[in-house]
Short mmCIF file of C-alpha atoms in Angstrom, two decimals:
data_model
loop_
_atom_site.label_atom_id
_atom_site.label_comp_id
_atom_site.label_asym_id
_atom_site.label_seq_id
_atom_site.Cartn_x
_atom_site.Cartn_y
_atom_site.Cartn_z
CA MET B 54 -12.62 -154.01 83.05
CA PRO B 55 -15.77 -155.04 81.62
CA ASP B 56 -15.61 -156.01 78.02
CA ASP B 57 -18.91 -156.69 77.11
CA ASN B 58 -21.01 -153.46 75.86
CA ASP B 59 -23.78 -155.13 77.13
CA LYS B 60 -22.52 -154.91 80.60
CA ILE B 61 -22.45 -150.71 80.67
CA LEU B 62 -24.31 -148.08 79.71
CA THR B 63 -24.47 -146.28 76.31
CA ARG B 64 -21.58 -144.02 76.43
CA THR B 65 -23.64 -141.31 75.63
CA ASP B 66 -26.34 -142.28 79.07
CA TYR B 67 -22.92 -142.54 80.94
CA ARG B 68 -21.66 -139.09 79.87
CA ARG B 69 -24.96 -137.31 80.75
CA VAL B 70 -25.96 -139.02 84.46
CA ILE B 71 -22.57 -138.22 85.75
CA ALA B 72 -21.82 -134.38 86.68
CA TRP B 73 -18.37 -134.40 84.96
CA PRO B 74 -17.63 -130.91 85.34
CA GLU B 75 -18.46 -131.03 89.49
CA ARG B 76 -16.97 -134.26 90.32
CA ILE B 77 -13.31 -133.07 88.52
CA VAL B 78 -14.10 -130.15 90.33
CA ARG B 79 -14.38 -131.79 93.77
CA GLU B 80 -11.70 -134.76 93.01
CA ALA B 81 -8.69 -131.93 91.87
CA PRO B 82 -7.49 -131.23 94.60
CA PHE B 83 -6.85 -135.03 95.87
CA LEU B 84 -5.26 -135.50 92.28
CA GLU B 85 -2.63 -132.73 92.42
CA TRP B 86 -1.48 -134.20 95.72
CA ALA B 87 -1.59 -137.81 94.62
CA THR B 88 0.80 -137.50 91.66
CA ARG B 89 3.00 -134.38 93.08
CA ASP B 90 5.48 -136.47 93.50
CA ALA B 91 5.53 -137.80 89.98
CA PRO B 92 8.71 -138.63 88.32
CA HIS B 93 8.03 -137.09 85.40
CA ARG B 94 4.15 -135.50 83.96
CA SER B 95 2.87 -137.94 81.75
CA LEU B 96 0.27 -140.59 82.56
CA LEU B 97 -1.52 -143.42 82.11
CA ASP B 98 -5.80 -143.27 82.97
CA VAL B 99 -6.64 -146.99 82.94
CA GLY B 100 -10.39 -148.12 82.52
CA CYS B 101 -10.55 -144.49 81.40
CA GLY B 102 -14.61 -144.43 80.33
CA SER B 103 -15.33 -141.30 78.35
CA GLY B 104 -12.46 -139.84 79.33
CA GLU B 105 -12.74 -137.09 81.96
CA HIS B 106 -9.80 -137.38 83.99
CA THR B 107 -7.32 -137.38 81.28
CA ARG B 108 -8.55 -134.88 79.11
CA HIS B 109 -8.47 -132.89 83.55
CA PHE B 110 -4.82 -133.75 83.19
CA ALA B 111 -4.05 -132.74 79.70
CA GLU B 112 -5.57 -129.23 81.08
CA ALA B 113 -2.96 -129.19 83.79
CA GLY B 114 -0.11 -129.65 81.35
CA TRP B 115 0.22 -133.42 81.33
CA THR B 116 0.98 -135.62 78.66
CA ALA B 117 -2.00 -137.93 79.31
CA VAL B 118 -2.98 -141.31 77.91
CA GLY B 119 -6.32 -142.96 78.49
CA VAL B 120 -6.95 -146.86 77.97
CA ASP B 121 -10.06 -149.00 77.94
CA VAL B 122 -11.12 -152.21 76.75
CA SER B 123 -14.57 -150.76 76.22
CA ASP B 124 -15.15 -149.63 72.30
CA ARG B 125 -18.21 -147.74 73.20
CA MET B 126 -16.08 -145.81 76.04
CA MET B 127 -13.65 -145.10 73.85
CA GLU B 128 -15.47 -143.55 70.73
CA GLU B 129 -16.57 -140.84 73.50
CA ALA B 130 -13.50 -140.68 74.75
CA VAL B 131 -11.69 -139.39 72.05
CA SER B 132 -13.63 -136.11 71.61
CA LEU B 133 -11.56 -135.06 74.28
CA SER B 134 -7.96 -135.38 72.16
CA GLY B 135 -5.39 -133.27 71.52
CA PRO B 136 -3.24 -130.41 72.88
CA ALA B 137 -4.30 -128.14 75.72
CA GLU B 138 -3.07 -124.71 76.23
CA SER B 139 -1.05 -125.82 79.34
CA GLY B 140 0.83 -127.43 76.60
CA GLY B 141 -0.31 -131.26 77.94
CA SER B 142 -1.96 -133.10 75.41
CA ALA B 143 -4.49 -136.08 76.01
CA ARG B 144 -4.43 -139.29 73.46
CA PHE B 145 -6.73 -142.26 73.91
CA GLU B 146 -6.89 -145.85 73.06
CA LEU B 147 -9.02 -149.12 73.14
CA ARG B 148 -6.91 -151.44 74.73
CA ASP B 149 -5.63 -153.50 77.93
CA GLY B 150 -3.91 -151.55 81.16
CA ARG B 151 -2.27 -154.71 81.43
CA ASP B 152 0.04 -154.17 77.96
CA ALA B 153 0.55 -150.66 79.82
CA ARG B 154 4.98 -150.90 78.34
CA ASP B 155 3.46 -151.51 75.06
CA LEU B 156 2.11 -148.06 74.92
CA ALA B 157 4.78 -145.35 73.26
CA GLU B 158 4.66 -143.28 76.54
CA ALA B 159 5.53 -145.94 78.98
CA PRO B 160 7.36 -145.47 81.24
CA PHE B 161 4.38 -143.39 83.11
CA GLY B 162 5.27 -140.85 85.75
CA ALA B 163 1.94 -141.74 86.91
CA ALA B 164 -0.79 -143.51 86.60
CA LEU B 165 -4.95 -143.61 87.81
CA CYS B 166 -7.74 -146.58 87.63
CA LEU B 167 -10.34 -144.88 88.94
CA GLY B 168 -14.45 -145.37 88.50
CA ASN B 169 -14.91 -148.50 90.18
CA ALA B 170 -13.47 -150.12 87.09
CA PHE B 171 -11.02 -153.03 89.53
CA ALA B 172 -14.93 -154.13 90.90
CA PHE B 173 -15.28 -155.58 86.91
CA LEU B 174 -11.93 -157.83 87.53
CA GLU B 175 -13.77 -161.25 88.41
CA THR B 176 -10.78 -162.87 89.99
CA GLU B 177 -7.23 -162.69 91.95
CA ASP B 178 -5.58 -163.85 89.15
CA ASP B 179 -6.95 -160.92 87.14
CA VAL B 180 -6.02 -158.56 89.43
CA ARG B 181 -3.16 -159.21 89.93
CA SER B 182 -2.46 -159.32 85.80
CA LEU B 183 -3.82 -155.58 86.11
CA LEU B 184 -1.39 -154.81 88.43
CA HIS B 185 1.22 -156.10 87.14
CA GLY B 186 0.43 -154.76 83.97
CA VAL B 187 0.78 -151.33 85.60
CA ALA B 188 3.37 -151.57 87.37
CA ASP B 189 5.29 -152.27 84.32
CA GLY B 190 4.11 -149.73 82.69
CA LEU B 191 5.81 -147.34 84.88
CA ALA B 192 8.71 -145.22 85.50
CA PRO B 193 10.31 -146.00 89.75
CA GLY B 194 8.91 -144.04 92.34
CA ALA B 195 5.50 -143.01 90.26
CA PRO B 196 2.24 -143.14 92.22
CA PHE B 197 -0.65 -145.44 91.30
CA LEU B 198 -4.00 -143.93 92.33
CA MET B 199 -7.61 -147.04 92.14
CA GLN B 200 -10.78 -146.27 93.41
CA MET B 201 -13.48 -148.69 93.90
CA LEU B 202 -16.59 -148.66 96.26
CA ASN B 203 -16.06 -149.95 99.54
CA TYR B 204 -17.56 -153.82 99.07
CA GLU B 205 -17.20 -154.85 103.15
CA ARG B 206 -19.25 -151.49 103.83
CA ILE B 207 -22.17 -152.53 101.47
CA CYS B 208 -22.17 -156.01 102.40
CA SER B 209 -21.81 -155.49 105.74
CA SER B 210 -24.64 -152.93 106.36
CA GLY B 211 -27.05 -154.61 103.43
CA GLN B 212 -26.75 -151.77 101.37
CA ARG B 213 -29.04 -151.72 98.10
CA ALA B 214 -28.80 -148.57 96.46
CA LEU B 215 -26.77 -146.08 95.38
CA PRO B 216 -27.80 -142.44 95.75
CA VAL B 217 -29.95 -141.21 92.44
CA ASN B 218 -28.43 -139.26 90.16
CA VAL B 219 -30.64 -136.16 88.72
CA ARG B 220 -29.61 -134.04 85.15
CA PRO B 221 -30.62 -132.36 82.62
CA LEU B 222 -32.15 -134.14 79.27
CA PRO B 223 -29.81 -132.21 77.07
CA GLU B 224 -31.34 -130.06 74.64
CA ASP B 225 -32.27 -132.07 71.68
CA GLU B 226 -34.67 -134.22 73.67
CA GLY B 227 -36.50 -131.36 75.41
CA ASP B 228 -37.27 -130.67 78.34
CA GLY B 229 -37.10 -133.23 81.32
CA GLU B 230 -35.08 -135.00 83.70
CA ILE B 231 -32.89 -138.28 83.46
CA LEU B 232 -32.90 -140.59 86.23
CA PHE B 233 -30.00 -142.50 87.34
CA LEU B 234 -30.79 -145.84 89.83
CA ARG B 235 -27.99 -148.24 91.04
CA ILE B 236 -30.20 -151.02 92.95
CA MET B 237 -27.38 -153.83 94.71
CA THR B 238 -28.34 -156.52 96.19
CA PRO B 239 -24.99 -158.18 98.81
CA ARG B 240 -23.99 -161.45 97.82
CA PRO B 241 -23.10 -164.55 100.69
CA ASP B 242 -19.34 -164.55 99.09
CA GLY B 243 -18.51 -160.87 99.45
CA ASN B 244 -19.38 -159.36 96.02
CA VAL B 245 -22.59 -157.69 94.26
CA ASP B 246 -25.19 -157.69 91.74
CA PHE B 247 -25.20 -154.73 90.93
CA TYR B 248 -28.54 -152.86 88.40
CA PRO B 249 -27.64 -149.97 87.04
CA ILE B 250 -30.98 -148.15 85.32
CA THR B 251 -31.64 -145.28 83.60
CA LEU B 252 -35.33 -143.66 83.41
CA THR B 253 -36.34 -140.77 81.78
CA LEU B 254 -38.79 -137.89 82.88
CA ARG B 255 -40.92 -136.05 81.65
CA PRO B 256 -43.49 -134.41 83.98
CA GLY B 257 -47.13 -134.14 82.60
CA GLU B 258 -46.12 -135.96 79.23
CA GLU B 259 -47.11 -139.66 78.57
CA PRO B 260 -45.37 -141.37 79.24
CA GLU B 261 -44.07 -139.79 82.61
CA VAL B 262 -41.37 -141.91 82.85
CA ASP B 263 -39.75 -144.07 80.29
CA VAL B 264 -36.79 -146.62 80.90
CA ARG B 265 -33.51 -145.42 78.91
CA SER B 266 -31.59 -148.47 80.00
CA VAL B 267 -31.53 -152.01 82.67
CA LYS B 268 -28.02 -153.61 83.43
CA SER B 269 -26.63 -156.27 85.45
CA PHE B 270 -24.10 -157.55 86.17
CA VAL B 271 -22.17 -158.93 89.27
CA HIS B 272 -19.54 -156.67 90.65
CA HIS B 273 -16.28 -158.02 92.46
CA GLY B 274 -15.84 -157.17 96.37
CA TRP B 275 -12.14 -156.60 96.50
CA ARG B 276 -11.04 -156.04 99.93
CA LEU B 277 -7.86 -153.80 101.16
CA PRO B 278 -5.77 -157.27 103.22
CA PHE B 279 -5.91 -159.10 99.42
CA LEU B 280 -5.01 -155.64 97.92
CA ARG B 281 -2.59 -154.67 100.22
CA ASN B 282 -0.63 -158.06 99.14
CA ALA B 283 -1.46 -158.04 95.74
CA TYR B 284 -0.16 -154.64 95.48
CA ALA B 285 3.43 -155.88 97.00
CA GLU B 286 3.58 -158.87 94.58
CA ALA B 287 3.00 -156.63 91.35
CA GLY B 288 6.36 -154.48 92.86
CA PHE B 289 3.97 -152.04 94.50
CA ASP B 290 5.06 -149.74 98.02
CA ASP B 291 4.34 -147.22 100.63
CA LEU B 292 0.50 -147.87 99.95
CA GLN B 293 -2.07 -146.06 102.02
CA ALA B 294 -5.80 -146.38 101.97
CA PHE B 295 -8.12 -143.50 102.30
CA GLY B 296 -12.06 -143.51 102.48
CA GLY B 297 -12.86 -140.99 99.73
CA MET B 298 -11.01 -139.01 96.91
CA ALA B 299 -9.50 -136.71 99.75
CA GLU B 300 -7.10 -137.45 102.65
CA THR B 301 -9.55 -138.57 104.72
CA GLU B 302 -8.56 -141.88 106.78
CA PHE B 303 -10.43 -145.52 105.11
CA VAL B 304 -13.03 -147.13 107.90
CA GLU B 305 -13.81 -150.00 106.66
CA GLN B 306 -17.33 -150.07 107.71
CA GLU B 307 -17.97 -146.91 107.62
CA SER B 308 -15.89 -145.83 104.35
CA ALA B 309 -18.54 -145.23 100.86
CA ASP B 310 -14.85 -145.81 98.72
CA LEU B 311 -11.49 -147.69 99.39
CA VAL B 312 -8.98 -145.53 97.48
CA ILE B 313 -5.70 -146.90 96.99
CA LEU B 314 -2.34 -144.44 96.13
CA ALA B 315 1.01 -146.48 96.28
CA ARG B 316 4.08 -146.13 94.51
CA ARG B 317 6.16 -148.21 92.00
CA LYS B 318 9.16 -149.51 93.41
CA GLY B 319 12.57 -148.52 92.10
#
């Protein structure tokens, strides 16, 4: 997970360029299915970003805790903290997921790490230490759901971009749209140079197109064979791989995402 604020979008743009209500509705059935057998309804959201998944679980009656190493994201996430009518609650803490067992709510009944956060782990040791840290913060039998892009498909196909996100400008910025572009250059080492770009589009105005932000960093494309071993070493079993946030088979050369569901041994 990134700890350099220059490597991420501003917290405001991150929330604006993702259609969060639609995304949560789309993913909710799979999230409910993946956590259906949790030993208890407390959840850790690792790399929680602006907090929408954490809040979703709070609204569903869970005691949900989101952690992230980005202070910019945490400033935005705390706006979603507090109790929910369902009896659940959400709170957020600036913390590395490796330290999950030190949270007051640990051991948790389930954990998430979504939004491609694993791609920011730079070394195999980073992956292993995060998995060990999450495992240490989970109750026996607790599910852990991770989602990242399928870099095997991206690199083998030479894919250069993800679909463009287009969202309306907020009212305080007037008429127009925000465009979110994600340009990629696959590298020989199996990683990907990643360029997230946000533009403001105001047809008929001057300028019609304006650059809001341009970033550049490396996505580390962890593959399933390594992850299987790393999960097992960290104390997880019953690993299942899916091709997206649904009960779809993971196909190495076809799936857009690599989604892993595993359980803490107990």
